[in-house]
mmCIF file of C-alpha atoms and ligand atoms in Angstrom:
data_model
loop_
_atom_site.group_PDB
_atom_site.id
_atom_site.type_symbol
_atom_site.label_atom_id
_atom_site.label_comp_id
_atom_site.label_asym_id
_atom_site.label_seq_id
_atom_site.Cartn_x
_atom_site.Cartn_y
_atom_site.Cartn_z
ATOM 1 C CA MET A 1 -2.266 -4.753 -76.799
ATOM 2 C CA PRO A 2 -3.322 -2.345 -73.995
ATOM 3 C CA ARG A 3 -5.035 0.791 -75.214
ATOM 4 C CA ALA A 4 -4.052 4.128 -73.619
ATOM 5 C CA LEU A 5 -4.642 7.822 -73.905
ATOM 6 C CA MET A 6 -1.334 9.288 -75.084
ATOM 7 C CA LEU A 7 -0.416 12.907 -74.721
ATOM 8 C CA HIS A 8 1.819 14.493 -77.384
ATOM 9 C CA ASP A 9 3.480 17.924 -77.530
ATOM 10 C CA GLU A 10 2.117 18.607 -81.005
ATOM 11 C CA ALA A 11 -1.477 18.622 -82.199
ATOM 12 C CA PRO A 12 -3.499 16.601 -81.813
ATOM 13 C CA ARG A 13 -2.374 16.527 -78.127
ATOM 14 C CA CYS A 14 -4.676 13.571 -77.143
ATOM 15 C CA ARG A 15 -4.496 10.361 -79.077
ATOM 16 C CA ILE A 16 -5.822 6.874 -78.374
ATOM 17 C CA ALA A 17 -2.911 4.410 -78.955
ATOM 18 C CA ASP A 18 -2.463 0.608 -78.866
ATOM 19 C CA LEU A 19 0.685 -0.041 -76.798
ATOM 20 C CA ALA A 20 2.853 -3.143 -77.236
ATOM 21 C CA PRO A 21 3.821 -4.637 -73.802
ATOM 22 C CA SER A 22 7.398 -3.535 -74.568
ATOM 23 C CA ASP A 23 6.209 0.091 -74.786
ATOM 24 C CA LEU A 24 5.232 0.052 -71.087
ATOM 25 C CA PRO A 25 7.706 1.227 -68.470
ATOM 26 C CA HIS A 26 9.957 -1.427 -66.940
ATOM 27 C CA ARG A 27 8.529 -1.578 -63.439
ATOM 28 C CA ALA A 28 7.935 -4.377 -60.972
ATOM 29 C CA VAL A 29 4.153 -4.684 -60.980
ATOM 30 C CA SER A 30 1.895 -4.910 -64.010
ATOM 31 C CA VAL A 31 -1.728 -3.927 -63.209
ATOM 32 C CA ASP A 32 -4.816 -4.384 -65.324
ATOM 33 C CA ILE A 33 -6.662 -1.223 -64.707
ATOM 34 C CA ASP A 34 -10.396 -1.470 -63.946
ATOM 35 C CA TYR A 35 -11.058 2.190 -63.338
ATOM 36 C CA SER A 36 -9.296 5.541 -63.192
ATOM 37 C CA ASP A 37 -10.932 8.885 -62.785
ATOM 38 C CA LEU A 38 -10.586 12.655 -63.597
ATOM 39 C CA ASN A 39 -9.015 15.016 -61.001
ATOM 40 C CA TYR A 40 -8.228 18.670 -61.365
ATOM 41 C CA LYS A 41 -4.507 17.918 -61.875
ATOM 42 C CA ASP A 42 -5.419 15.402 -64.602
ATOM 43 C CA ALA A 43 -7.506 18.087 -66.328
ATOM 44 C CA LEU A 44 -4.509 20.498 -66.225
ATOM 45 C CA ALA A 45 -2.241 17.692 -67.652
ATOM 46 C CA VAL A 46 -4.623 16.521 -70.418
ATOM 47 C CA THR A 47 -5.361 20.069 -71.634
ATOM 48 C CA GLY A 48 -1.831 21.328 -71.246
ATOM 49 C CA LYS A 49 -3.150 24.292 -69.286
ATOM 50 C CA GLY A 50 -0.857 23.483 -66.340
ATOM 51 C CA LYS A 51 2.804 22.540 -66.551
ATOM 52 C CA ILE A 52 2.203 19.052 -65.208
ATOM 53 C CA VAL A 53 3.731 16.930 -68.013
ATOM 54 C CA ARG A 54 7.189 17.634 -69.348
ATOM 55 C CA ASP A 55 8.176 14.418 -71.248
ATOM 56 C CA TYR A 56 6.245 13.256 -74.275
ATOM 57 C CA PRO A 57 4.697 11.043 -75.400
ATOM 58 C CA PHE A 58 3.014 10.478 -72.068
ATOM 59 C CA VAL A 59 0.148 8.490 -70.504
ATOM 60 C CA PRO A 60 -1.632 10.688 -67.917
ATOM 61 C CA GLY A 61 -3.920 9.726 -65.073
ATOM 62 C CA ILE A 62 -2.813 10.315 -61.398
ATOM 63 C CA ASP A 63 -4.676 7.388 -59.990
ATOM 64 C CA PHE A 64 -6.236 3.958 -60.716
ATOM 65 C CA ALA A 65 -7.591 0.768 -59.188
ATOM 66 C CA GLY A 66 -7.171 -2.667 -60.712
ATOM 67 C CA THR A 67 -5.918 -6.222 -60.503
ATOM 68 C CA VAL A 68 -2.296 -7.370 -60.551
ATOM 69 C CA ARG A 69 -1.577 -9.224 -63.784
ATOM 70 C CA GLU A 70 2.127 -10.007 -63.041
ATOM 71 C CA SER A 71 4.372 -9.101 -60.162
ATOM 72 C CA HIS A 72 8.135 -9.194 -59.717
ATOM 73 C CA HIS A 73 7.874 -7.948 -56.181
ATOM 74 C CA GLU A 74 7.299 -10.175 -53.138
ATOM 75 C CA GLN A 75 4.594 -7.823 -51.749
ATOM 76 C CA TYR A 76 2.168 -8.459 -54.597
ATOM 77 C CA ALA A 77 0.921 -11.476 -56.533
ATOM 78 C CA SER A 78 -1.217 -11.996 -59.618
ATOM 79 C CA GLY A 79 -4.872 -11.461 -58.780
ATOM 80 C CA ASP A 80 -4.310 -8.899 -55.932
ATOM 81 C CA ARG A 81 -6.600 -5.870 -56.089
ATOM 82 C CA VAL A 82 -4.652 -2.646 -55.742
ATOM 83 C CA ILE A 83 -5.040 1.155 -55.622
ATOM 84 C CA LEU A 84 -2.532 3.695 -56.857
ATOM 85 C CA THR A 85 -2.678 7.458 -56.110
ATOM 86 C CA GLY A 86 0.024 10.130 -56.206
ATOM 87 C CA TRP A 87 3.791 9.671 -56.063
ATOM 88 C CA GLY A 88 4.157 11.665 -59.304
ATOM 89 C CA VAL A 89 2.272 9.002 -61.312
ATOM 90 C CA GLY A 90 0.422 10.801 -64.138
ATOM 91 C CA GLU A 91 2.887 13.717 -63.788
ATOM 92 C CA ARG A 92 6.445 12.256 -64.073
ATOM 93 C CA TYR A 93 5.609 8.608 -64.591
ATOM 94 C CA TRP A 94 3.074 7.003 -66.908
ATOM 95 C CA GLY A 95 -0.337 6.765 -65.290
ATOM 96 C CA GLY A 96 -3.819 5.314 -65.234
ATOM 97 C CA TYR A 97 -5.437 6.309 -68.512
ATOM 98 C CA ALA A 98 -4.588 2.879 -69.960
ATOM 99 C CA GLU A 99 -5.873 -0.749 -69.875
ATOM 100 C CA THR A 100 -2.619 -2.000 -68.332
ATOM 101 C CA MET A 101 0.259 -0.111 -66.640
ATOM 102 C CA ASN A 102 3.551 -1.184 -64.981
ATOM 103 C CA VAL A 103 4.316 0.570 -61.698
ATOM 104 C CA ASP A 104 6.553 0.337 -58.649
ATOM 105 C CA ALA A 105 5.271 -1.853 -55.824
ATOM 106 C CA GLU A 106 6.015 1.007 -53.309
ATOM 107 C CA TRP A 107 3.369 3.174 -55.058
ATOM 108 C CA LEU A 108 0.555 0.674 -54.501
ATOM 109 C CA VAL A 109 -1.852 0.226 -51.614
ATOM 110 C CA PRO A 110 -3.832 -3.017 -51.255
ATOM 111 C CA CYS A 111 -7.526 -2.416 -52.044
ATOM 112 C CA PRO A 112 -9.272 -3.057 -48.711
ATOM 113 C CA GLY A 113 -11.657 -6.088 -48.708
ATOM 114 C CA PRO A 114 -14.996 -4.307 -48.612
ATOM 115 C CA LEU A 115 -14.106 -1.882 -51.356
ATOM 116 C CA SER A 116 -14.657 -2.717 -55.052
ATOM 117 C CA THR A 117 -12.144 -1.230 -57.493
ATOM 118 C CA ARG A 118 -15.120 0.773 -58.867
ATOM 119 C CA LYS A 119 -15.879 2.271 -55.425
ATOM 120 C CA ALA A 120 -12.161 2.862 -54.904
ATOM 121 C CA MET A 121 -12.017 5.136 -57.934
ATOM 122 C CA LEU A 122 -15.406 6.693 -57.135
ATOM 123 C CA LEU A 123 -13.402 7.962 -54.213
ATOM 124 C CA GLY A 124 -10.035 8.131 -56.006
ATOM 125 C CA THR A 125 -7.498 10.871 -55.144
ATOM 126 C CA ALA A 126 -10.445 13.168 -54.365
ATOM 127 C CA GLY A 127 -11.935 10.888 -51.668
ATOM 128 C CA LEU A 128 -8.534 10.053 -50.260
ATOM 129 C CA THR A 129 -7.700 13.749 -50.058
ATOM 130 C CA ALA A 130 -10.977 14.609 -48.349
ATOM 131 C CA MET A 131 -10.359 11.974 -45.802
ATOM 132 C CA LEU A 132 -6.786 13.249 -45.218
ATOM 133 C CA CYS A 133 -8.289 16.784 -44.632
ATOM 134 C CA VAL A 134 -10.729 15.283 -42.115
ATOM 135 C CA VAL A 135 -7.904 13.546 -40.313
ATOM 136 C CA ARG A 136 -5.961 16.862 -40.183
ATOM 137 C CA LEU A 137 -8.927 18.501 -38.531
ATOM 138 C CA GLU A 138 -9.494 15.549 -36.129
ATOM 139 C CA GLU A 139 -5.788 15.684 -35.128
ATOM 140 C CA ALA A 140 -6.286 19.411 -34.417
ATOM 141 C CA ARG A 141 -9.150 18.385 -32.050
ATOM 142 C CA ILE A 142 -12.068 19.532 -34.222
ATOM 143 C CA ALA A 143 -14.660 17.048 -33.048
ATOM 144 C CA PRO A 144 -18.005 15.895 -34.427
ATOM 145 C CA GLY A 145 -20.737 18.467 -33.861
ATOM 146 C CA ALA A 146 -18.402 21.302 -34.820
ATOM 147 C CA ARG A 147 -19.324 23.659 -37.713
ATOM 148 C CA VAL A 148 -17.060 22.980 -40.655
ATOM 149 C CA LEU A 149 -16.984 24.969 -43.908
ATOM 150 C CA VAL A 150 -16.093 23.260 -47.232
ATOM 151 C CA THR A 151 -15.307 25.356 -50.275
ATOM 152 C CA GLY A 152 -15.493 24.119 -53.865
ATOM 153 C CA ALA A 153 -18.184 21.812 -52.410
ATOM 154 C CA SER A 154 -19.570 20.510 -55.591
ATOM 155 C CA GLY A 155 -16.095 19.359 -56.823
ATOM 156 C CA GLY A 156 -14.552 15.874 -56.310
ATOM 157 C CA VAL A 157 -12.615 16.765 -53.060
ATOM 158 C CA GLY A 158 -15.324 19.084 -51.897
ATOM 159 C CA SER A 159 -18.300 16.712 -52.369
ATOM 160 C CA TRP A 160 -16.475 13.808 -50.674
ATOM 161 C CA ALA A 161 -15.529 16.205 -47.775
ATOM 162 C CA VAL A 162 -19.202 17.210 -47.324
ATOM 163 C CA SER A 163 -20.325 13.532 -47.363
ATOM 164 C CA ILE A 164 -17.643 12.257 -45.007
ATOM 165 C CA LEU A 165 -17.941 15.107 -42.511
ATOM 166 C CA HIS A 166 -21.709 14.757 -42.449
ATOM 167 C CA HIS A 167 -21.443 10.954 -41.935
ATOM 168 C CA LEU A 168 -19.052 11.545 -39.022
ATOM 169 C CA GLY A 169 -21.538 13.995 -37.292
ATOM 170 C CA TYR A 170 -20.126 17.376 -38.226
ATOM 171 C CA GLU A 171 -22.381 20.388 -39.056
ATOM 172 C CA VAL A 172 -21.197 20.948 -42.620
ATOM 173 C CA HIS A 173 -21.567 24.210 -44.486
ATOM 174 C CA ALA A 174 -20.932 24.066 -48.260
ATOM 175 C CA VAL A 175 -19.688 26.965 -50.475
ATOM 176 C CA THR A 176 -20.605 26.521 -54.156
ATOM 177 C CA GLY A 177 -20.872 28.527 -57.308
ATOM 178 C CA LYS A 178 -23.568 26.219 -58.676
ATOM 179 C CA THR A 179 -27.077 27.144 -57.638
ATOM 180 C CA GLU A 180 -28.355 24.084 -59.571
ATOM 181 C CA GLN A 181 -26.398 21.721 -57.235
ATOM 182 C CA ARG A 182 -27.756 23.108 -53.968
ATOM 183 C CA ALA A 183 -30.298 20.341 -53.588
ATOM 184 C CA TRP A 184 -27.682 17.660 -54.276
ATOM 185 C CA LEU A 185 -25.313 19.155 -51.749
ATOM 186 C CA LYS A 186 -28.065 19.077 -49.177
ATOM 187 C CA ALA A 187 -28.728 15.444 -50.091
ATOM 188 C CA LEU A 188 -24.967 14.796 -49.390
ATOM 189 C CA GLY A 189 -25.469 16.215 -45.969
ATOM 190 C CA ALA A 190 -24.808 19.952 -46.253
ATOM 191 C CA HIS A 191 -26.616 21.777 -43.323
ATOM 192 C CA ALA A 192 -26.506 25.040 -45.279
ATOM 193 C CA ILE A 193 -25.194 26.312 -48.611
ATOM 194 C CA HIS A 194 -23.302 29.585 -49.093
ATOM 195 C CA ASP A 195 -22.695 31.452 -52.362
ATOM 196 C CA ARG A 196 -19.241 31.217 -53.859
ATOM 197 C CA ALA A 197 -19.462 34.860 -54.892
ATOM 198 C CA ASP A 198 -19.488 35.935 -51.265
ATOM 199 C CA TYR A 199 -16.049 34.313 -50.833
ATOM 200 C CA GLU A 200 -14.557 35.868 -53.989
ATOM 201 C CA ALA A 201 -14.997 39.435 -52.731
ATOM 202 C CA GLU A 202 -11.961 41.493 -51.430
ATOM 203 C CA PRO A 203 -11.296 39.822 -48.005
ATOM 204 C CA ARG A 204 -11.319 41.843 -44.735
ATOM 205 C CA PRO A 205 -8.705 41.069 -42.083
ATOM 206 C CA LEU A 206 -11.319 39.721 -39.713
ATOM 207 C CA GLU A 207 -15.018 39.072 -39.800
ATOM 208 C CA LYS A 208 -17.412 37.562 -37.353
ATOM 209 C CA GLY A 209 -16.102 34.122 -36.351
ATOM 210 C CA ARG A 210 -18.406 31.402 -37.863
ATOM 211 C CA TRP A 211 -16.462 28.211 -38.278
ATOM 212 C CA ALA A 212 -14.481 25.850 -36.027
ATOM 213 C CA GLY A 213 -12.987 24.043 -39.009
ATOM 214 C CA ALA A 214 -12.705 24.462 -42.767
ATOM 215 C CA ILE A 215 -11.563 22.436 -45.742
ATOM 216 C CA ASP A 216 -10.518 24.772 -48.572
ATOM 217 C CA THR A 217 -10.089 23.348 -52.100
ATOM 218 C CA VAL A 218 -10.044 26.699 -53.855
ATOM 219 C CA GLY A 219 -7.261 28.818 -52.446
ATOM 220 C CA GLY A 220 -6.795 32.501 -53.543
ATOM 221 C CA ARG A 221 -9.317 35.060 -52.222
ATOM 222 C CA THR A 222 -11.671 32.280 -51.091
ATOM 223 C CA LEU A 223 -9.088 30.972 -48.596
ATOM 224 C CA ALA A 224 -8.395 34.512 -47.415
ATOM 225 C CA ASN A 225 -12.123 35.060 -46.757
ATOM 226 C CA VAL A 226 -12.340 31.694 -44.956
ATOM 227 C CA LEU A 227 -9.422 32.647 -42.714
ATOM 228 C CA ALA A 228 -11.061 35.874 -41.724
ATOM 229 C CA GLN A 229 -14.263 33.949 -40.714
ATOM 230 C CA MET A 230 -12.669 31.384 -38.461
ATOM 231 C CA ASP A 231 -13.630 31.131 -34.766
ATOM 232 C CA TYR A 232 -11.087 31.401 -32.029
ATOM 233 C CA ASP A 233 -8.650 28.450 -32.357
ATOM 234 C CA GLY A 234 -10.155 27.664 -35.823
ATOM 235 C CA ARG A 235 -8.392 25.107 -38.087
ATOM 236 C CA VAL A 236 -8.265 25.346 -41.847
ATOM 237 C CA ALA A 237 -7.124 22.426 -43.970
ATOM 238 C CA ALA A 238 -5.739 24.013 -47.176
ATOM 239 C CA VAL A 239 -5.641 21.545 -50.017
ATOM 240 C CA GLY A 240 -6.434 23.141 -53.405
ATOM 241 C CA LEU A 241 -5.865 25.947 -55.878
ATOM 242 C CA ALA A 242 -9.006 25.787 -58.177
ATOM 243 C CA GLY A 243 -9.487 29.551 -57.594
ATOM 244 C CA GLY A 244 -5.787 30.521 -57.635
ATOM 245 C CA THR A 245 -2.442 29.873 -56.084
ATOM 246 C CA ALA A 246 -1.831 33.305 -54.500
ATOM 247 C CA LEU A 247 -2.845 33.903 -50.928
ATOM 248 C CA SER A 248 -3.104 37.519 -49.928
ATOM 249 C CA THR A 249 -4.136 37.847 -46.267
ATOM 250 C CA THR A 250 -3.114 39.414 -42.983
ATOM 251 C CA VAL A 251 -1.654 37.969 -39.810
ATOM 252 C CA MET A 252 -4.870 38.911 -37.902
ATOM 253 C CA PRO A 253 -6.604 35.536 -37.906
ATOM 254 C CA PHE A 254 -3.420 33.922 -36.777
ATOM 255 C CA ILE A 255 -2.307 36.334 -33.988
ATOM 256 C CA LEU A 256 -5.731 37.436 -32.679
ATOM 257 C CA ARG A 257 -7.727 34.223 -32.983
ATOM 258 C CA GLY A 258 -5.036 31.532 -32.903
ATOM 259 C CA VAL A 259 -6.232 30.185 -36.269
ATOM 260 C CA SER A 260 -4.067 27.475 -37.863
ATOM 261 C CA LEU A 261 -3.538 26.753 -41.499
ATOM 262 C CA LEU A 262 -2.986 23.053 -41.927
ATOM 263 C CA GLY A 263 -1.470 22.164 -45.309
ATOM 264 C CA THR A 264 -2.698 18.884 -46.711
ATOM 265 C CA ASP A 265 -1.072 16.742 -49.342
ATOM 266 C CA SER A 266 -2.084 13.406 -50.803
ATOM 267 C CA VAL A 267 0.735 12.903 -53.344
ATOM 268 C CA MET A 268 3.718 12.138 -51.046
ATOM 269 C CA ILE A 269 1.934 11.213 -47.862
ATOM 270 C CA PRO A 270 3.627 8.140 -46.311
ATOM 271 C CA PHE A 271 2.291 4.637 -46.981
ATOM 272 C CA ASP A 272 0.996 3.992 -43.419
ATOM 273 C CA ARG A 273 -1.108 7.156 -43.426
ATOM 274 C CA ARG A 274 -2.531 6.502 -46.852
ATOM 275 C CA ARG A 275 -3.367 2.888 -45.932
ATOM 276 C CA ALA A 276 -5.061 3.986 -42.710
ATOM 277 C CA ALA A 277 -7.114 6.577 -44.768
ATOM 278 C CA TRP A 278 -8.214 3.858 -47.230
ATOM 279 C CA GLN A 279 -9.229 1.569 -44.462
ATOM 280 C CA ARG A 280 -11.498 4.319 -43.082
ATOM 281 C CA LEU A 281 -12.871 5.056 -46.593
ATOM 282 C CA SER A 282 -13.614 1.352 -47.094
ATOM 283 C CA ALA A 283 -15.925 1.446 -43.992
ATOM 284 C CA LEU A 284 -18.098 4.222 -45.386
ATOM 285 C CA PRO A 285 -21.692 3.112 -45.910
ATOM 286 C CA ASN A 286 -22.986 2.320 -49.378
ATOM 287 C CA GLY A 287 -25.462 5.257 -49.187
ATOM 288 C CA LEU A 288 -22.617 7.722 -49.523
ATOM 289 C CA PHE A 289 -21.526 6.110 -52.771
ATOM 290 C CA GLU A 290 -25.100 5.900 -54.079
ATOM 291 C CA ARG A 291 -25.628 9.682 -53.488
ATOM 292 C CA MET A 292 -22.315 10.674 -55.193
ATOM 293 C CA ALA A 293 -22.875 12.102 -58.677
ATOM 294 C CA VAL A 294 -21.043 9.920 -61.216
ATOM 295 C CA ASP A 295 -20.248 10.494 -64.884
ATOM 296 C CA GLU A 296 -18.742 7.296 -66.308
ATOM 297 C CA ILE A 297 -16.737 7.814 -69.540
ATOM 298 C CA SER A 298 -14.300 6.212 -71.882
ATOM 299 C CA LEU A 299 -10.664 7.089 -72.685
ATOM 300 C CA ALA A 300 -11.855 8.896 -75.777
ATOM 301 C CA GLN A 301 -14.056 11.222 -73.764
ATOM 302 C CA ILE A 302 -11.370 12.433 -71.302
ATOM 303 C CA GLU A 303 -10.161 15.415 -73.279
ATOM 304 C CA GLU A 304 -13.621 17.069 -73.435
ATOM 305 C CA ARG A 305 -14.435 16.465 -69.810
ATOM 306 C CA ALA A 306 -10.985 17.862 -68.810
ATOM 307 C CA GLU A 307 -11.756 21.105 -70.591
ATOM 308 C CA THR A 308 -15.076 21.336 -68.861
ATOM 309 C CA MET A 309 -13.590 20.591 -65.440
ATOM 310 C CA LEU A 310 -11.265 23.581 -65.649
ATOM 311 C CA THR A 311 -14.239 25.835 -66.164
ATOM 312 C CA GLY A 312 -15.579 24.671 -62.809
ATOM 313 C CA LYS A 313 -18.832 23.341 -64.405
ATOM 314 C CA LEU A 314 -18.593 19.702 -63.457
ATOM 315 C CA HIS A 315 -19.881 18.336 -60.195
ATOM 316 C CA GLY A 316 -19.233 15.072 -58.300
ATOM 317 C CA ARG A 317 -16.909 12.492 -59.879
ATOM 318 C CA VAL A 318 -15.845 11.469 -63.368
ATOM 319 C CA LEU A 319 -15.063 7.725 -63.431
ATOM 320 C CA ILE A 320 -13.028 6.347 -66.362
ATOM 321 C CA ASP A 321 -13.452 2.794 -67.664
ATOM 322 C CA PRO A 322 -10.446 2.232 -69.967
ATOM 323 C CA ARG A 323 -12.129 -0.759 -71.602
ATOM 324 C CA ARG A 324 -15.355 1.095 -72.478
HETATM 325 N N1 LIG B 401 -3.107 18.678 -52.097
HETATM 326 C C1 LIG B 401 -3.499 17.546 -52.684
HETATM 327 O O1 LIG B 401 -2.875 16.443 -52.489
HETATM 328 C C2 LIG B 401 -4.635 17.576 -53.578
HETATM 329 C C3 LIG B 401 -5.312 16.404 -53.926
HETATM 330 C C4 LIG B 401 -6.517 16.488 -54.740
HETATM 331 C C5 LIG B 401 -6.889 17.754 -55.184
HETATM 332 N N2 LIG B 401 -6.190 18.855 -54.897
HETATM 333 C C6 LIG B 401 -6.632 20.199 -55.385
HETATM 334 O O2 LIG B 401 -7.897 20.378 -54.849
HETATM 335 C C7 LIG B 401 -8.688 21.194 -55.831
HETATM 336 C C8 LIG B 401 -9.966 20.515 -56.100
HETATM 337 O O3 LIG B 401 -9.674 19.280 -56.857
HETATM 338 P P1 LIG B 401 -10.850 18.443 -57.472
HETATM 339 O O4 LIG B 401 -10.199 17.294 -58.140
HETATM 340 O O5 LIG B 401 -11.943 18.228 -56.435
HETATM 341 O O6 LIG B 401 -11.366 19.444 -58.576
HETATM 342 P P2 LIG B 401 -12.903 19.760 -59.183
HETATM 343 O O7 LIG B 401 -13.677 18.492 -59.057
HETATM 344 O O8 LIG B 401 -12.710 20.422 -60.490
HETATM 345 O O9 LIG B 401 -13.442 20.787 -58.128
HETATM 346 C C9 LIG B 401 -13.056 22.128 -57.990
HETATM 347 C C10 LIG B 401 -14.278 22.986 -57.548
HETATM 348 O O10 LIG B 401 -13.760 24.190 -57.128
HETATM 349 C C11 LIG B 401 -14.784 25.181 -57.231
HETATM 350 N N3 LIG B 401 -14.164 26.406 -57.858
HETATM 351 C C12 LIG B 401 -14.132 27.587 -57.242
HETATM 352 N N4 LIG B 401 -13.544 28.538 -57.959
HETATM 353 C C13 LIG B 401 -13.142 27.865 -59.139
HETATM 354 C C14 LIG B 401 -12.605 28.315 -60.276
HETATM 355 N N5 LIG B 401 -12.118 29.571 -60.442
HETATM 356 N N6 LIG B 401 -12.334 27.363 -61.312
HETATM 357 C C15 LIG B 401 -12.754 26.132 -61.105
HETATM 358 N N7 LIG B 401 -13.354 25.690 -60.065
HETATM 359 C C16 LIG B 401 -13.604 26.550 -59.040
HETATM 360 C C17 LIG B 401 -15.901 24.495 -58.054
HETATM 361 O O11 LIG B 401 -16.870 24.089 -57.108
HETATM 362 P P3 LIG B 401 -18.164 25.011 -56.771
HETATM 363 O O12 LIG B 401 -18.853 25.289 -58.050
HETATM 364 O O13 LIG B 401 -18.945 24.079 -55.924
HETATM 365 O O14 LIG B 401 -17.760 26.227 -56.090
HETATM 366 C C18 LIG B 401 -15.198 23.308 -58.657
HETATM 367 O O15 LIG B 401 -16.189 22.314 -58.949
HETATM 368 C C19 LIG B 401 -7.765 21.378 -56.998
HETATM 369 O O16 LIG B 401 -7.108 22.652 -56.911
HETATM 370 C C20 LIG B 401 -6.763 20.259 -56.856
HETATM 371 O O17 LIG B 401 -5.545 20.518 -57.487
HETATM 372 C C21 LIG B 401 -5.116 18.781 -54.077
#
C-alpha cells in the first residue's frame, strides 16, 4: 500500500496515511515516485497559509520524478522515467508527496536520458522555472556577458537562476537576506552579493541604471526597486511573490527607459516549451548539481520544513524521498 502525506481540514492537518490502490485517483498513468521536493507553493499548501488546497483529504506536492508502474496511455509504458511539474497537480489534483500516484499522461514529460530522477527533482519546479526565466531573457536579447540581477537568490528558483546564468556566461548579481550564505552564492557563481534590506526600502521612480536583465522571485517592494535600477531597454523576468503580491511602482522605468516586465509561469507552460527546457537542464554539468545545497527529507519531515521555508530561512533545495 503506497504511503502518502495527506492534508486534512481539521487538526492534525498533516498525517501519514497508507493508501489502498483504489484510494488513488483514476488516471491513465501510475507512477512510482522516486523523489519529490519542497517549493514555496508546497509550503503554502502544507501549512494552510495560502489558499492553495480546497478539497480534503488531499495529497500535496506540485512536482515529482519517478518510474511508470502501469500505463493505459499509448505515450508511456511500464519502466519509463518521467517528470511531472505544474498543471495544478498538488493544488487541484493529488500530487507527489506519495510513494505512488496516478496522473494524466499529458501532465508528464519524459525524463531526458542524462538526468537521473534524483537530479530531476534537485532541479524540480525551481530549476525548471529558473531555466524558463533565462529563456525569457534570451528571447528578449539579453546575451551572455550582460549584468543580470537575481532576487531571493538563496531560494530554490533564485539559486538555480544564479547557477544557470553563471554557467551560461552572464555576470550574475545576487540579492539575499542571508549574510551566512554569501560564500555559497559566490561558489554558485555570483559575481557580487547585494543586501536584501536595500531592496525592501521605499522605491524611487528611477535610480542609476545597473542591470541589463533581472530575475525577480520576490515581488512587492523588491520588484519595484529592481525596476527602478534597470538600464535602458532592461528586461525583468517576474516570477515570484515571496515578498508580497502587490506591486506599487511608477510608469517611469517603462516610458523613460523602455524597460519590459516579462511575466514567467511554469505551471501552464505548453509541453514543447517545458520539454525543451528540460533538455537544456539535462545538459547542465555535474558540478552545478554538486554545488547545490540539498536537504534530503522524508514525508514525515515535510510539515516542519514547510513552516521554516515560509520564514525565508531555508536555502537551496529540499529533496523528498517518499520511501525514506
Ligand atoms: N511563476 C511560477 O511558475 C513559479 C514557479 C516556481 C516558484 N514561483 C515563485 O517563486 C518564488 C520563489 O519560490 P522558491 O520555491 O524558490 O521559494 P524559496 O526557496 O522559499 O525562496 C524564496 C526566497 O525569497 C527570499 N525572500 C525575500 N523576501 C522574503 C520573504 N518576505 N519571505 C520569504 N522569503 C523571502 C529568500 O531568499 P534570500 O534570503 O536569499 O533573500 C527566500 O529564500 C515564490 O514566490 C514562488 O511562489 C513561481
